[in-house]
C-alpha cells in the first residue's frame, strides 16, 4: 500500500522533472518515507508525536538526510514551506480532515490515504471539500488490513490543493479517478 500511495503522489512531480520538498505528517515508523526511498529527493521531513518512534526514524538508514520532528502535527509550526505532504493520518475523530487542512497551511498539495467516507457528508464538505480542490482520486480495489482487526474500511487515496475561486470559476481541470490503480480521465467544469 505505501508503495502505491507514494507512486500516486510522486508521478506528477517526477513526470515533469520536479524534485519536491516532501513532508509526512504523523509519520509513525515512516512507512511512506521508506517507500519514498526510490526517489532522488533533496528535502524530506517527518513529524510524529511519539518520541520513541521519532528516535527510531532518526536512527534508520535513509538514502537522503531527512529531518524528523517530535510534535503533534496539528500544533506543529514549520519554518519551511513544502511542495507536497504524503500522509496516512489517524482516521478516528475527524483526524483525517484536520490533517488535510493543517497540511495545506504550509504545503502546496496533499496526497492522503484515507477512508472513502472522508469524501462524504455535509460536515466534511463544509470543513474540507468546499476549500480543497480534489485533483485525483484512487479507490482501493481491495481493503488493506493494517492490524488483526482491520481491513473492514473501504479506502481511497486523494490528491488535493487549496481551491482557488478564480480557477474553479474560470477553467476546467482533469480529475483522475483510478480503480484498481488503472487510469480513467474525465473532464469536469
mmCIF file of C-alpha atoms in Angstrom:
data_model
loop_
_atom_site.group_PDB
_atom_site.id
_atom_site.type_symbol
_atom_site.label_atom_id
_atom_site.label_comp_id
_atom_site.label_asym_id
_atom_site.label_seq_id
_atom_site.Cartn_x
_atom_site.Cartn_y
_atom_site.Cartn_z
ATOM 1 C CA UNK A 1 0.000 0.000 0.000
ATOM 2 C CA UNK A 2 2.744 2.501 0.904
ATOM 3 C CA UNK A 3 4.445 1.978 -2.467
ATOM 4 C CA UNK A 4 1.197 2.618 -4.344
ATOM 5 C CA UNK A 5 0.470 5.762 -2.342
ATOM 6 C CA UNK A 6 3.957 7.118 -2.962
ATOM 7 C CA UNK A 7 3.841 6.322 -6.694
ATOM 8 C CA UNK A 8 0.468 8.068 -6.852
ATOM 9 C CA UNK A 9 1.961 11.104 -5.107
ATOM 10 C CA UNK A 10 5.277 11.323 -6.913
ATOM 11 C CA UNK A 11 4.399 10.609 -10.546
ATOM 12 C CA UNK A 12 3.128 14.136 -11.057
ATOM 13 C CA UNK A 13 6.372 15.672 -9.818
ATOM 14 C CA UNK A 14 8.905 13.389 -11.410
ATOM 15 C CA UNK A 15 6.955 13.239 -14.655
ATOM 16 C CA UNK A 16 7.724 16.942 -15.042
ATOM 17 C CA UNK A 17 11.304 16.770 -13.759
ATOM 18 C CA UNK A 18 10.458 18.313 -10.368
ATOM 19 C CA UNK A 19 12.101 17.342 -7.124
ATOM 20 C CA UNK A 20 9.591 18.259 -4.403
ATOM 21 C CA UNK A 21 10.179 19.194 -0.779
ATOM 22 C CA UNK A 22 8.167 16.384 0.897
ATOM 23 C CA UNK A 23 6.506 16.195 4.318
ATOM 24 C CA UNK A 24 4.999 13.139 6.032
ATOM 25 C CA UNK A 25 2.765 14.290 8.901
ATOM 26 C CA UNK A 26 2.128 11.815 11.724
ATOM 27 C CA UNK A 27 4.740 9.616 10.076
ATOM 28 C CA UNK A 28 4.682 6.755 12.563
ATOM 29 C CA UNK A 29 7.531 4.394 11.731
ATOM 30 C CA UNK A 30 7.963 6.050 8.348
ATOM 31 C CA UNK A 31 6.252 3.556 6.013
ATOM 32 C CA UNK A 32 5.582 6.244 3.411
ATOM 33 C CA UNK A 33 9.051 7.728 3.854
ATOM 34 C CA UNK A 34 10.560 4.273 3.304
ATOM 35 C CA UNK A 35 8.534 3.969 0.088
ATOM 36 C CA UNK A 36 9.992 7.336 -0.997
ATOM 37 C CA UNK A 37 13.497 5.840 -0.816
ATOM 38 C CA UNK A 38 13.426 5.063 -4.536
ATOM 39 C CA UNK A 39 13.183 8.748 -5.413
ATOM 40 C CA UNK A 40 16.111 11.167 -5.528
ATOM 41 C CA UNK A 41 14.782 13.707 -3.043
ATOM 42 C CA UNK A 42 16.706 16.568 -1.525
ATOM 43 C CA UNK A 43 14.305 17.525 1.260
ATOM 44 C CA UNK A 44 12.206 15.111 3.312
ATOM 45 C CA UNK A 45 10.618 15.846 6.689
ATOM 46 C CA UNK A 46 8.702 13.576 9.068
ATOM 47 C CA UNK A 47 6.652 14.601 12.098
ATOM 48 C CA UNK A 48 5.261 12.359 14.832
ATOM 49 C CA UNK A 49 4.076 12.903 18.390
ATOM 50 C CA UNK A 50 5.715 9.731 19.781
ATOM 51 C CA UNK A 51 9.348 10.391 20.858
ATOM 52 C CA UNK A 52 10.277 6.687 20.639
ATOM 53 C CA UNK A 53 9.049 6.472 17.050
ATOM 54 C CA UNK A 54 10.886 9.678 16.118
ATOM 55 C CA UNK A 55 14.079 8.332 17.721
ATOM 56 C CA UNK A 56 13.709 5.107 15.719
ATOM 57 C CA UNK A 57 13.184 7.082 12.485
ATOM 58 C CA UNK A 58 16.267 9.173 13.213
ATOM 59 C CA UNK A 59 18.437 6.048 13.523
ATOM 60 C CA UNK A 60 17.102 4.427 10.341
ATOM 61 C CA UNK A 61 19.419 4.484 7.316
ATOM 62 C CA UNK A 62 17.867 6.674 4.638
ATOM 63 C CA UNK A 63 19.123 7.379 1.108
ATOM 64 C CA UNK A 64 18.838 11.097 1.895
ATOM 65 C CA UNK A 65 19.085 13.123 5.103
ATOM 66 C CA UNK A 66 15.511 13.540 6.318
ATOM 67 C CA UNK A 67 14.613 15.768 9.228
ATOM 68 C CA UNK A 68 12.334 14.448 11.966
ATOM 69 C CA UNK A 69 10.388 16.488 14.474
ATOM 70 C CA UNK A 70 8.728 15.190 17.634
ATOM 71 C CA UNK A 71 5.486 17.160 17.772
ATOM 72 C CA UNK A 72 1.747 16.925 17.432
ATOM 73 C CA UNK A 73 1.378 17.668 13.725
ATOM 74 C CA UNK A 74 -1.879 19.543 14.289
ATOM 75 C CA UNK A 75 0.007 22.018 16.519
ATOM 76 C CA UNK A 76 3.400 21.972 14.760
ATOM 77 C CA UNK A 77 4.651 25.204 13.185
ATOM 78 C CA UNK A 78 7.255 24.515 10.497
ATOM 79 C CA UNK A 79 9.710 27.131 9.332
ATOM 80 C CA UNK A 80 9.660 25.712 5.782
ATOM 81 C CA UNK A 81 7.097 25.567 3.007
ATOM 82 C CA UNK A 82 6.549 22.144 1.419
ATOM 83 C CA UNK A 83 5.588 21.185 -2.116
ATOM 84 C CA UNK A 84 3.865 18.003 -1.056
ATOM 85 C CA UNK A 85 2.506 16.255 2.038
ATOM 86 C CA UNK A 86 2.134 12.482 1.725
ATOM 87 C CA UNK A 87 0.094 11.054 4.571
ATOM 88 C CA UNK A 88 -1.776 8.163 6.082
ATOM 89 C CA UNK A 89 -3.121 10.053 9.118
ATOM 90 C CA UNK A 90 -5.093 8.716 12.060
ATOM 91 C CA UNK A 91 -8.678 8.121 10.913
ATOM 92 C CA UNK A 92 -10.718 8.472 14.082
ATOM 93 C CA UNK A 93 -12.416 11.572 15.435
ATOM 94 C CA UNK A 94 -12.043 13.782 12.360
ATOM 95 C CA UNK A 95 -8.242 13.493 12.403
ATOM 96 C CA UNK A 96 -8.036 12.881 8.653
ATOM 97 C CA UNK A 97 -9.866 16.085 7.793
ATOM 98 C CA UNK A 98 -7.844 18.123 10.312
ATOM 99 C CA UNK A 99 -4.581 16.682 8.949
ATOM 100 C CA UNK A 100 -5.526 17.587 5.373
ATOM 101 C CA UNK A 101 -6.447 21.167 6.267
ATOM 102 C CA UNK A 102 -3.425 21.653 8.537
ATOM 103 C CA UNK A 103 -1.021 20.346 5.885
ATOM 104 C CA UNK A 104 -2.445 22.720 3.292
ATOM 105 C CA UNK A 105 -1.481 25.647 5.524
ATOM 106 C CA UNK A 106 2.160 25.081 4.501
ATOM 107 C CA UNK A 107 2.041 22.563 1.609
ATOM 108 C CA UNK A 108 1.002 23.168 -1.994
ATOM 109 C CA UNK A 109 -0.533 19.705 -2.356
ATOM 110 C CA UNK A 110 -1.637 16.845 -0.145
ATOM 111 C CA UNK A 111 -1.801 13.169 -1.042
ATOM 112 C CA UNK A 112 -3.731 11.358 1.669
ATOM 113 C CA UNK A 113 -4.583 7.679 2.102
ATOM 114 C CA UNK A 114 -7.869 7.671 3.996
ATOM 115 C CA UNK A 115 -11.273 6.044 4.430
ATOM 116 C CA UNK A 116 -13.564 6.603 1.474
ATOM 117 C CA UNK A 117 -16.047 8.198 3.880
ATOM 118 C CA UNK A 118 -13.652 11.162 4.167
ATOM 119 C CA UNK A 119 -15.224 12.400 0.929
ATOM 120 C CA UNK A 120 -18.841 12.164 2.130
ATOM 121 C CA UNK A 121 -21.219 14.319 4.137
ATOM 122 C CA UNK A 122 -22.186 17.937 4.596
ATOM 123 C CA UNK A 123 -19.876 18.479 7.580
ATOM 124 C CA UNK A 124 -16.873 17.257 5.593
ATOM 125 C CA UNK A 125 -17.937 19.391 2.647
ATOM 126 C CA UNK A 126 -18.107 22.485 4.856
ATOM 127 C CA UNK A 127 -14.870 21.683 6.699
ATOM 128 C CA UNK A 128 -12.730 20.397 3.828
ATOM 129 C CA UNK A 129 -14.137 19.959 0.344
ATOM 130 C CA UNK A 130 -15.560 23.463 -0.014
ATOM 131 C CA UNK A 131 -11.961 24.665 0.488
ATOM 132 C CA UNK A 132 -9.950 21.896 -1.183
ATOM 133 C CA UNK A 133 -9.950 21.139 -4.877
ATOM 134 C CA UNK A 134 -9.743 17.400 -5.415
ATOM 135 C CA UNK A 135 -7.196 16.723 -8.159
ATOM 136 C CA UNK A 136 -7.117 12.928 -8.218
ATOM 137 C CA UNK A 137 -8.838 10.035 -6.505
ATOM 138 C CA UNK A 138 -7.759 6.393 -6.369
ATOM 139 C CA UNK A 139 -10.284 3.999 -4.890
ATOM 140 C CA UNK A 140 -8.629 0.900 -3.463
ATOM 141 C CA UNK A 141 -9.935 -2.243 -5.090
ATOM 142 C CA UNK A 142 -9.149 -4.305 -2.002
ATOM 143 C CA UNK A 143 -9.346 -3.429 1.647
ATOM 144 C CA UNK A 144 -5.913 -3.011 3.243
ATOM 145 C CA UNK A 145 -5.502 -4.789 6.560
ATOM 146 C CA UNK A 146 -3.287 -2.786 8.920
ATOM 147 C CA UNK A 147 -3.904 -4.848 12.057
ATOM 148 C CA UNK A 148 -5.520 -8.102 13.163
ATOM 149 C CA UNK A 149 -8.940 -6.464 13.435
ATOM 150 C CA UNK A 150 -8.502 -4.130 10.447
ATOM 151 C CA UNK A 151 -9.423 -4.389 6.811
ATOM 152 C CA UNK A 152 -13.086 -3.504 7.203
ATOM 153 C CA UNK A 153 -12.912 0.034 5.811
ATOM 154 C CA UNK A 154 -13.114 0.996 2.150
ATOM 155 C CA UNK A 155 -10.062 3.130 1.444
ATOM 156 C CA UNK A 156 -9.004 5.699 -1.110
ATOM 157 C CA UNK A 157 -6.035 7.903 -1.864
ATOM 158 C CA UNK A 158 -6.769 11.504 -2.710
ATOM 159 C CA UNK A 159 -4.693 14.365 -4.036
ATOM 160 C CA UNK A 160 -5.872 17.894 -3.374
ATOM 161 C CA UNK A 161 -4.815 21.505 -3.146
ATOM 162 C CA UNK A 162 -6.451 24.597 -1.729
ATOM 163 C CA UNK A 163 -9.207 25.710 -4.067
ATOM 164 C CA UNK A 164 -8.819 28.923 -5.972
ATOM 165 C CA UNK A 165 -12.203 30.529 -6.566
ATOM 166 C CA UNK A 166 -10.859 32.058 -9.768
ATOM 167 C CA UNK A 167 -9.549 28.734 -11.011
ATOM 168 C CA UNK A 168 -12.752 26.969 -10.031
ATOM 169 C CA UNK A 169 -14.891 29.555 -11.844
ATOM 170 C CA UNK A 170 -12.788 30.047 -14.998
ATOM 171 C CA UNK A 171 -11.182 26.822 -16.134
ATOM 172 C CA UNK A 172 -11.741 23.126 -16.421
ATOM 173 C CA UNK A 173 -9.291 20.698 -14.924
ATOM 174 C CA UNK A 174 -8.714 16.992 -15.056
ATOM 175 C CA UNK A 175 -9.663 14.779 -12.171
ATOM 176 C CA UNK A 176 -8.087 11.391 -12.443
ATOM 177 C CA UNK A 177 -10.060 8.575 -10.905
ATOM 178 C CA UNK A 178 -8.322 5.232 -10.534
ATOM 179 C CA UNK A 179 -9.934 1.860 -9.890
ATOM 180 C CA UNK A 180 -7.525 -0.970 -9.197
ATOM 181 C CA UNK A 181 -4.929 1.683 -9.977
ATOM 182 C CA UNK A 182 -5.996 1.848 -13.626
ATOM 183 C CA UNK A 183 -6.329 5.319 -15.028
ATOM 184 C CA UNK A 184 -9.596 6.895 -16.159
ATOM 185 C CA UNK A 185 -9.638 10.537 -17.244
ATOM 186 C CA UNK A 186 -12.720 12.689 -17.037
ATOM 187 C CA UNK A 187 -13.114 16.414 -17.840
ATOM 188 C CA UNK A 188 -15.067 18.388 -15.283
ATOM 189 C CA UNK A 189 -16.106 22.054 -15.418
#
